[in-house]
Coordinates of C-alpha atoms in Angstrom, one line a residue:
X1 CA -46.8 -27.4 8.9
X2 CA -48.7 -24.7 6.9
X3 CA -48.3 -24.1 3.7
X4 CA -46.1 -21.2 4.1
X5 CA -43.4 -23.6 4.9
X6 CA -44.9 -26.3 2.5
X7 CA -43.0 -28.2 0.0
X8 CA -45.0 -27.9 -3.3
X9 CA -42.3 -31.0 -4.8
X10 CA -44.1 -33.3 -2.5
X11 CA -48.0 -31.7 -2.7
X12 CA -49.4 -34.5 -4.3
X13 CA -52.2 -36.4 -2.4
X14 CA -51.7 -39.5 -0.8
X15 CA -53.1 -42.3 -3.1
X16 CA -52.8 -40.8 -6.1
X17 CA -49.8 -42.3 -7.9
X18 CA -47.3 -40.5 -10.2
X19 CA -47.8 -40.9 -13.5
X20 CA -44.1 -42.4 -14.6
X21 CA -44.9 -41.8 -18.0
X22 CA -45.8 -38.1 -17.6
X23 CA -43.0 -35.2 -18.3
X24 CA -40.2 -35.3 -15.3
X25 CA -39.1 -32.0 -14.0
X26 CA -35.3 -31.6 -14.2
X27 CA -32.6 -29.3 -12.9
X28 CA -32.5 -28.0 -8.9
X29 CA -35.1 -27.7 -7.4
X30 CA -36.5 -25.6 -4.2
X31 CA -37.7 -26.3 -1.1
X32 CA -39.1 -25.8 2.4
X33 CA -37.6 -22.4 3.6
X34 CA -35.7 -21.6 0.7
X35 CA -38.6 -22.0 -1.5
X36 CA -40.9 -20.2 0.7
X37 CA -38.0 -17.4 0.7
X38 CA -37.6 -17.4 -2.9
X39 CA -40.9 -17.0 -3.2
X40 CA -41.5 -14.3 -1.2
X41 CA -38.5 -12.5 -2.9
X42 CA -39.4 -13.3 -5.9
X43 CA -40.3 -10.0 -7.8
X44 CA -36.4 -8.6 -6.3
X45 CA -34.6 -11.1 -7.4
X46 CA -36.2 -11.6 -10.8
X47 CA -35.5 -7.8 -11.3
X48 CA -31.7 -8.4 -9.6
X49 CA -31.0 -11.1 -12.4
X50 CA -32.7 -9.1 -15.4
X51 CA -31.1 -6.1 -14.3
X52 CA -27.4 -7.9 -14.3
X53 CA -28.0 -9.3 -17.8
X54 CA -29.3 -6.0 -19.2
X55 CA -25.9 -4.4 -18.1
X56 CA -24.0 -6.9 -19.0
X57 CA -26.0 -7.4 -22.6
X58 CA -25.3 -3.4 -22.8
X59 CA -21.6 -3.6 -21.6
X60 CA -21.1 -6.5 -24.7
X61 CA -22.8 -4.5 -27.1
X62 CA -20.5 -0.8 -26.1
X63 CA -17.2 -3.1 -26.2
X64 CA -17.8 -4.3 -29.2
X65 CA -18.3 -0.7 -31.0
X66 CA -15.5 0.7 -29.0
X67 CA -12.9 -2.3 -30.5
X68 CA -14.3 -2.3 -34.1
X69 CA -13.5 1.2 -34.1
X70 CA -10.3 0.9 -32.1
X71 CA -9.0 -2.0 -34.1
X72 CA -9.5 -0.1 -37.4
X73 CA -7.1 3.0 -36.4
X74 CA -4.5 0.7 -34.6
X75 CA -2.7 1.1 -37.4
X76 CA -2.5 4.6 -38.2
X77 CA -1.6 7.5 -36.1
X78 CA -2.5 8.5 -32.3
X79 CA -3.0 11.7 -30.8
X80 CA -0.8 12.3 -28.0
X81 CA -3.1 10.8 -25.1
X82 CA -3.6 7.2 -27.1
X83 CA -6.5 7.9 -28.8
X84 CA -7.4 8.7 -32.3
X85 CA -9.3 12.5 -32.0
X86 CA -12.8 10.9 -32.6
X87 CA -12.7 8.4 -30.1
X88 CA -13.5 10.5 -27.1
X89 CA -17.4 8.9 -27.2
X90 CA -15.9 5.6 -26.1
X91 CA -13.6 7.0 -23.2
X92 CA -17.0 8.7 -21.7
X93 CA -19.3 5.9 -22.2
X94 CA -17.3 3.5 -20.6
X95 CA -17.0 6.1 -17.2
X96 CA -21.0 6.7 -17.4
X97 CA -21.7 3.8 -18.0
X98 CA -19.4 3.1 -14.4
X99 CA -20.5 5.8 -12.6
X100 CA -24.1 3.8 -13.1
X101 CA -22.9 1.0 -11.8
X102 CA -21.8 3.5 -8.5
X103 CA -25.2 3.1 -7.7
X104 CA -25.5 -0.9 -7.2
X105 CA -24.0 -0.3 -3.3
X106 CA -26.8 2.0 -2.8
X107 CA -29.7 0.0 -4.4
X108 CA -28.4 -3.4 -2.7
X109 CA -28.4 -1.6 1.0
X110 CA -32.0 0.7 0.5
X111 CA -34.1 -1.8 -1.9
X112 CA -32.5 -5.1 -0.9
X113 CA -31.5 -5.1 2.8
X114 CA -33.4 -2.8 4.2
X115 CA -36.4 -4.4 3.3
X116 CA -35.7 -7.8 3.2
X117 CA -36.0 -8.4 7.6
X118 CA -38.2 -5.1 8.3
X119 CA -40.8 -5.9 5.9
X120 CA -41.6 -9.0 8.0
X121 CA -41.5 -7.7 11.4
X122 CA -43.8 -5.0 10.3
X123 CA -46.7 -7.1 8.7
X124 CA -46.0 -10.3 11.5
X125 CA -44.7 -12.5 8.6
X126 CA -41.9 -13.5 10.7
X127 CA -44.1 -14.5 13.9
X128 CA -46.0 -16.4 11.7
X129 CA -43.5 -18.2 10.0
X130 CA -41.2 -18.6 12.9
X131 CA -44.5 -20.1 15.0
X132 CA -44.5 -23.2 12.8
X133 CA -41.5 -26.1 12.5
X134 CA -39.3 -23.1 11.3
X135 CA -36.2 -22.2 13.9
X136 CA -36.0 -18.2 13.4
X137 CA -31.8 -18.8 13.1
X138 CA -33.2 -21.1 10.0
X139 CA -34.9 -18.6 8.9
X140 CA -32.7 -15.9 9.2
X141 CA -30.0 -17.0 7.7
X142 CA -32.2 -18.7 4.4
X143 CA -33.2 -15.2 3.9
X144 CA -29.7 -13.4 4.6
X145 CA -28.1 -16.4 2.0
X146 CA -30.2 -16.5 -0.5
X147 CA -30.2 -12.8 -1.5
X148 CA -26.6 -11.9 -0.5
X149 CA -25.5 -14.9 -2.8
X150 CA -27.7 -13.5 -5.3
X151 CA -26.1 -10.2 -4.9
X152 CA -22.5 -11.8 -4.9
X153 CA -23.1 -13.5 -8.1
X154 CA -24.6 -10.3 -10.1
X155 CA -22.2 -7.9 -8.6
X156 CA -19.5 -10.1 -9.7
X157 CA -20.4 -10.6 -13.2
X158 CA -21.2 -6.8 -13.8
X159 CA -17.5 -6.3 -12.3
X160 CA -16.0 -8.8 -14.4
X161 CA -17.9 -7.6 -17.7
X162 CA -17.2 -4.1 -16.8
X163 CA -13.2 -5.2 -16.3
X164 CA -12.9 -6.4 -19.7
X165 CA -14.5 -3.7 -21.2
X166 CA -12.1 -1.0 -19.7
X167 CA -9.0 -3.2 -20.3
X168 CA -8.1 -2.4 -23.8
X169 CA -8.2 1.3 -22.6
X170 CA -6.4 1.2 -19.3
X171 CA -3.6 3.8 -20.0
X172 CA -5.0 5.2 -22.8
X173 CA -6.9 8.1 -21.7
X174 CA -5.9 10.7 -18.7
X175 CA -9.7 10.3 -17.8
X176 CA -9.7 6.9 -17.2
X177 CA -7.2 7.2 -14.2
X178 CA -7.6 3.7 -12.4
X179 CA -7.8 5.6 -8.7
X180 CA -11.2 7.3 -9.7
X181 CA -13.7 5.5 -7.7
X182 CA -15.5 4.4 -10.7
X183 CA -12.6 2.3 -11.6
X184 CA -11.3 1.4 -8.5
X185 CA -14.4 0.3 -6.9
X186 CA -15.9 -1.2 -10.2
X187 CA -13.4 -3.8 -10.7
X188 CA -11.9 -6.6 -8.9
X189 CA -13.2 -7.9 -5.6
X190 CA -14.5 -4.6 -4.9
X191 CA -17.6 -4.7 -6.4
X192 CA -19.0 -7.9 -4.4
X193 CA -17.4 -6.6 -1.3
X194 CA -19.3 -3.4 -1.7
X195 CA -22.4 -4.4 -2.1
X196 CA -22.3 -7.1 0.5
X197 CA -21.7 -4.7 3.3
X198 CA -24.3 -2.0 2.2
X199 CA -26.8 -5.4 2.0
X200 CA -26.1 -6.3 5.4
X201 CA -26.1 -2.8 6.6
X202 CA -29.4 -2.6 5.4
X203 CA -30.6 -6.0 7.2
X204 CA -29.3 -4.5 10.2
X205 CA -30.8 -1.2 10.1
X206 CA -34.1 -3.3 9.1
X207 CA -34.1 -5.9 12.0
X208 CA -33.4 -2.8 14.6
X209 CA -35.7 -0.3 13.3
X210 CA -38.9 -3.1 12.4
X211 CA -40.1 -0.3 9.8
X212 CA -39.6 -0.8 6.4
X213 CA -39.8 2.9 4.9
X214 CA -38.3 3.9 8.1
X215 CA -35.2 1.9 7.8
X216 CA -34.9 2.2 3.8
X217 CA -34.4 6.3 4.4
X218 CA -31.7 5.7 7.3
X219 CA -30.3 2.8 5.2
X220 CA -29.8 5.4 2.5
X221 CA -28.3 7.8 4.8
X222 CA -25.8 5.4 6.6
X223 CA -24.9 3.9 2.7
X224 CA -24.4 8.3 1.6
X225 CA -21.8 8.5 4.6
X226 CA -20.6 5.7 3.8
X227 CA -19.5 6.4 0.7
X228 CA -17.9 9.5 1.7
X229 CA -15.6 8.2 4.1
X230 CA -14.6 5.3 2.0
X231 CA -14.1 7.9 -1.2
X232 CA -11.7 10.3 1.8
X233 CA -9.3 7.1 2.5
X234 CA -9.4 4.8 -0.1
X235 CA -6.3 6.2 -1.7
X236 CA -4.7 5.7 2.0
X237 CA -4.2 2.4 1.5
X238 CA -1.3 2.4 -1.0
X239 CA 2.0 3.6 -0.1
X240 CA 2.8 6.5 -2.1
X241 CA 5.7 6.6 -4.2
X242 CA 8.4 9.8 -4.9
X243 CA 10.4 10.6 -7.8
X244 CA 12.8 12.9 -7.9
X245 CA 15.1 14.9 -10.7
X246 CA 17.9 17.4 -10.1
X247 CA 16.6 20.1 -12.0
X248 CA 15.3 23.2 -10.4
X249 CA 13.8 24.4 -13.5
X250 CA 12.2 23.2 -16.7
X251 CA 11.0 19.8 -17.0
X252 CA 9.4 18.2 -14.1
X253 CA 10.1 14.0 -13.1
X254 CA 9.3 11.7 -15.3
X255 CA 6.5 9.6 -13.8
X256 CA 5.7 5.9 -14.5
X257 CA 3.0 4.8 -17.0
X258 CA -0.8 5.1 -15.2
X259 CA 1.0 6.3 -12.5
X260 CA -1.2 8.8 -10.3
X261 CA 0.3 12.1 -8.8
X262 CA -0.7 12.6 -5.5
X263 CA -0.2 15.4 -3.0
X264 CA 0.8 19.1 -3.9
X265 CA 3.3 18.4 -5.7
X266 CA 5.5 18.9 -7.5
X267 CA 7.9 20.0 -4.7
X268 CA 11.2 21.6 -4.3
X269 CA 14.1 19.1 -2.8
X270 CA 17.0 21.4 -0.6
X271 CA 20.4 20.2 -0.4
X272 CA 19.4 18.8 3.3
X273 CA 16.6 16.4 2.0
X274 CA 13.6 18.8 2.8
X275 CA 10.8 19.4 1.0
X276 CA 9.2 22.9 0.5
X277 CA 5.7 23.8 -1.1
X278 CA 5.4 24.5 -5.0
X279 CA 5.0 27.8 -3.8
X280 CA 8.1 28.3 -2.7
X281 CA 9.4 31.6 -4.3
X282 CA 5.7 31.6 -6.6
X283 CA 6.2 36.0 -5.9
X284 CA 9.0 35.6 -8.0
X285 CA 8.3 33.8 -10.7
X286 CA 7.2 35.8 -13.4
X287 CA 11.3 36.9 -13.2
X288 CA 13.8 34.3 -14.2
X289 CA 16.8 35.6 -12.4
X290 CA 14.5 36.8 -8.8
X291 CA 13.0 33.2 -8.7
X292 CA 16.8 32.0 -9.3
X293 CA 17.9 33.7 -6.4
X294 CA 15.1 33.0 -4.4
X295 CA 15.3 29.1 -4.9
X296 CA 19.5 29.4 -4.0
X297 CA 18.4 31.1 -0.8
X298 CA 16.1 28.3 0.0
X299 CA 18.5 26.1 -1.2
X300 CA 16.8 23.9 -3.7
X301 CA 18.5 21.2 -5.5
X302 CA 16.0 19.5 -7.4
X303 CA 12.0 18.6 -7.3
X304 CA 10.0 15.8 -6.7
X305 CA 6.5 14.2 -7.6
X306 CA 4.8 11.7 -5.2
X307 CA 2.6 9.1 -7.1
X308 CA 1.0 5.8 -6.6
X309 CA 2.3 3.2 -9.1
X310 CA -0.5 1.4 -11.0
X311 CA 1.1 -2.0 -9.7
X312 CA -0.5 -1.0 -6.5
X313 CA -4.1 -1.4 -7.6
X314 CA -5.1 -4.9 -7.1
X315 CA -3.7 -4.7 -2.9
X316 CA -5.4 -1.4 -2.5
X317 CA -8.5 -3.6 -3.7
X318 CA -7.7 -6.6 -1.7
X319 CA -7.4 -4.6 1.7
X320 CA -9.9 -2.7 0.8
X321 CA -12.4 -5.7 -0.3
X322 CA -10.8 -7.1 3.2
X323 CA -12.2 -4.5 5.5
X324 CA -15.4 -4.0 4.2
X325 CA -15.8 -8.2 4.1
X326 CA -14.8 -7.8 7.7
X327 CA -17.5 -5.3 8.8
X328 CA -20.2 -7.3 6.9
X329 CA -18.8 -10.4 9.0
X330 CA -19.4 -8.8 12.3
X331 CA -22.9 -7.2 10.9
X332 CA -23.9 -11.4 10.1
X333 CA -22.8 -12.0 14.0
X334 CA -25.0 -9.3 15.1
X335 CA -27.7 -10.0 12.7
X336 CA -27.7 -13.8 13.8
X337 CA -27.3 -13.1 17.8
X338 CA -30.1 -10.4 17.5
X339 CA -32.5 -12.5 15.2
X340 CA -31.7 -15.6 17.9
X341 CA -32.6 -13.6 20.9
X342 CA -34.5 -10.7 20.3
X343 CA -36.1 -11.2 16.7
X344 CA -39.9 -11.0 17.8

């Protein structure tokens, strides 16, 4: 066995005997491929972990402003969105401050997966290691564990941090709707799910390509379009929600609190359950007793809003957190078949 696979725990000479009085090392210890992994990794996954605690040290810090301040006008009068009128900074902190954490999918697939197999195959680190007592499935997977439990771990914490800092404004503030994608995909199982599958894409891309700046610009690529598809039909997995009122004019349906209007809407409902286009009769509008007509012709009854409900949120998540999970499965089973077969 070389020393690239060596054990430093066990590196002691033969003959020379342990010194029972000397200072014992304690806590978990590393070794053989994990060590050799961690190792290698080491500058990542040091910058990973400070990285996580800097966000969350950052998150604690902005919480903590926003409920000193929020606890101290509880008592007194809002404005007519929740907040007291000098509040706004805390509203628009707390989206930057999530749109930031947007970026973790992206970093996790370019600077973490891409790199991780690539970089190896490209400088013959993997021959070499896979030429001693190392199996390449062992190695594989070591490498594939280690940093996506890494990633798990961090993404889950910032999600959980970044959770209990938005709670005490959820329904507070018209610009902290819980569909945007920097709430809905910052919070819950999303997060982890997220980043695991942009991590593995990365592997992928990095195992098939053998080139590390090579497969770190298509990483970012696939990651972009990814991200576009999954903004396009994330909302498609609620089931959307109509409320209806039987006034043609004036006030609109009352929707539920955090409740999300989706669609066109409002619409106008006809006495045989259709449903035209707000512009229905729009020409005549700016004349009270034309756009009355217009709407009898059409006859209109009423109107109606569809919305999602806010109770909807966590199994949008779940599904959601569910496909992606299932994607990065089959990406391990490629990853794991390829590196078996075909690795070097």
């Amino acid at each position: 066995m070389t020393t690239l696979t060596h054990d430093p725990a066990h590196s002691a000479p033969a003959g020379r005997a342990r010194d029972s009085h000397g200072p014992r090392q304690t806590g978990p210890r590393l070794g053989g491929t994990c060590w050799l992994v961690w190792r290698q990794h080491r500058a990542a996954y040091w910058t990973l972990i400070a990285l996580t605690l800097l966000g969350v040290a950052a998150m604690v810090w902005l919480r903590a402003q926003m409920m000193d301040q929020l606890n101290a006008v509880d008592s007194s009068a809002k404005t007519s969105d929740g907040l007291p009128p000098d509040f706004a900074k805390h509203p628009n902190r707390l989206f930057d401050f999530g749109s930031y954490l947007g970026y973790v999918p992206l970093l996790a697939g370019v600077f973490l997966g891409a790199p991780l197999l690539a970089g190896d195959l490209e400088s013959g680190t993997a021959k070499l290691v896979t030429s001693q007592s190392v199996s390449r499935l062992r190695w594989l997977g070591t490498k594939l564990a280690m940093t996506a439990g890494l990633i798990a771990v961090s993404t889950a914490v910032l999600g959980a941090v970044f959770t209990w800092w938005w709670s005490p404004l959820r329904g507070r503030a018209d610009s902290l709707e819980w569909t945007s994608s920097v709430f809905f995909d910052g919070t819950g199982a999303m997060p982890v799910a997220y980043a695991l599958l942009t991590f593995t894409v990365g592997a992928a891309v990095g195992m098939v390509l053998r080139r590390t700046l090579v497969s770190m610009v298509v990483t970012l690529g696939i990651v972009g379009a990814i991200g576009v598809v999954w903004d396009r039909f994330r909302l498609d997995l609620g089931n959307v929600v109509s409320v209806s009122t039987d006034r043609v004019v004036g006030g609109l349906p009352t929707l539920p609190d955090q409740a999300v209007q989706q669609g066109m809407g409002p619409y106008f409902v006809t006495s045989s359950g259709d449903r035209l286009d707000w512009t229905t009769c729009l020409a005549q509008s700016e004349h009270a007793k034309a756009h009355a007509a217009c709407l009898e012709s059409h006859h209109v009854v009423g109107r109606s809003i569809d919305y999602l409900p806010v109770s909807q949120m966590h199994t949008m998540q779940w599904l959601g957190a569910g496909i992606m999970l299932a994607v990065t499965a089959a990406l391990v089973a490629f990853l794991l078949t390829w590196g078996r077969k075909r690795l070097l």
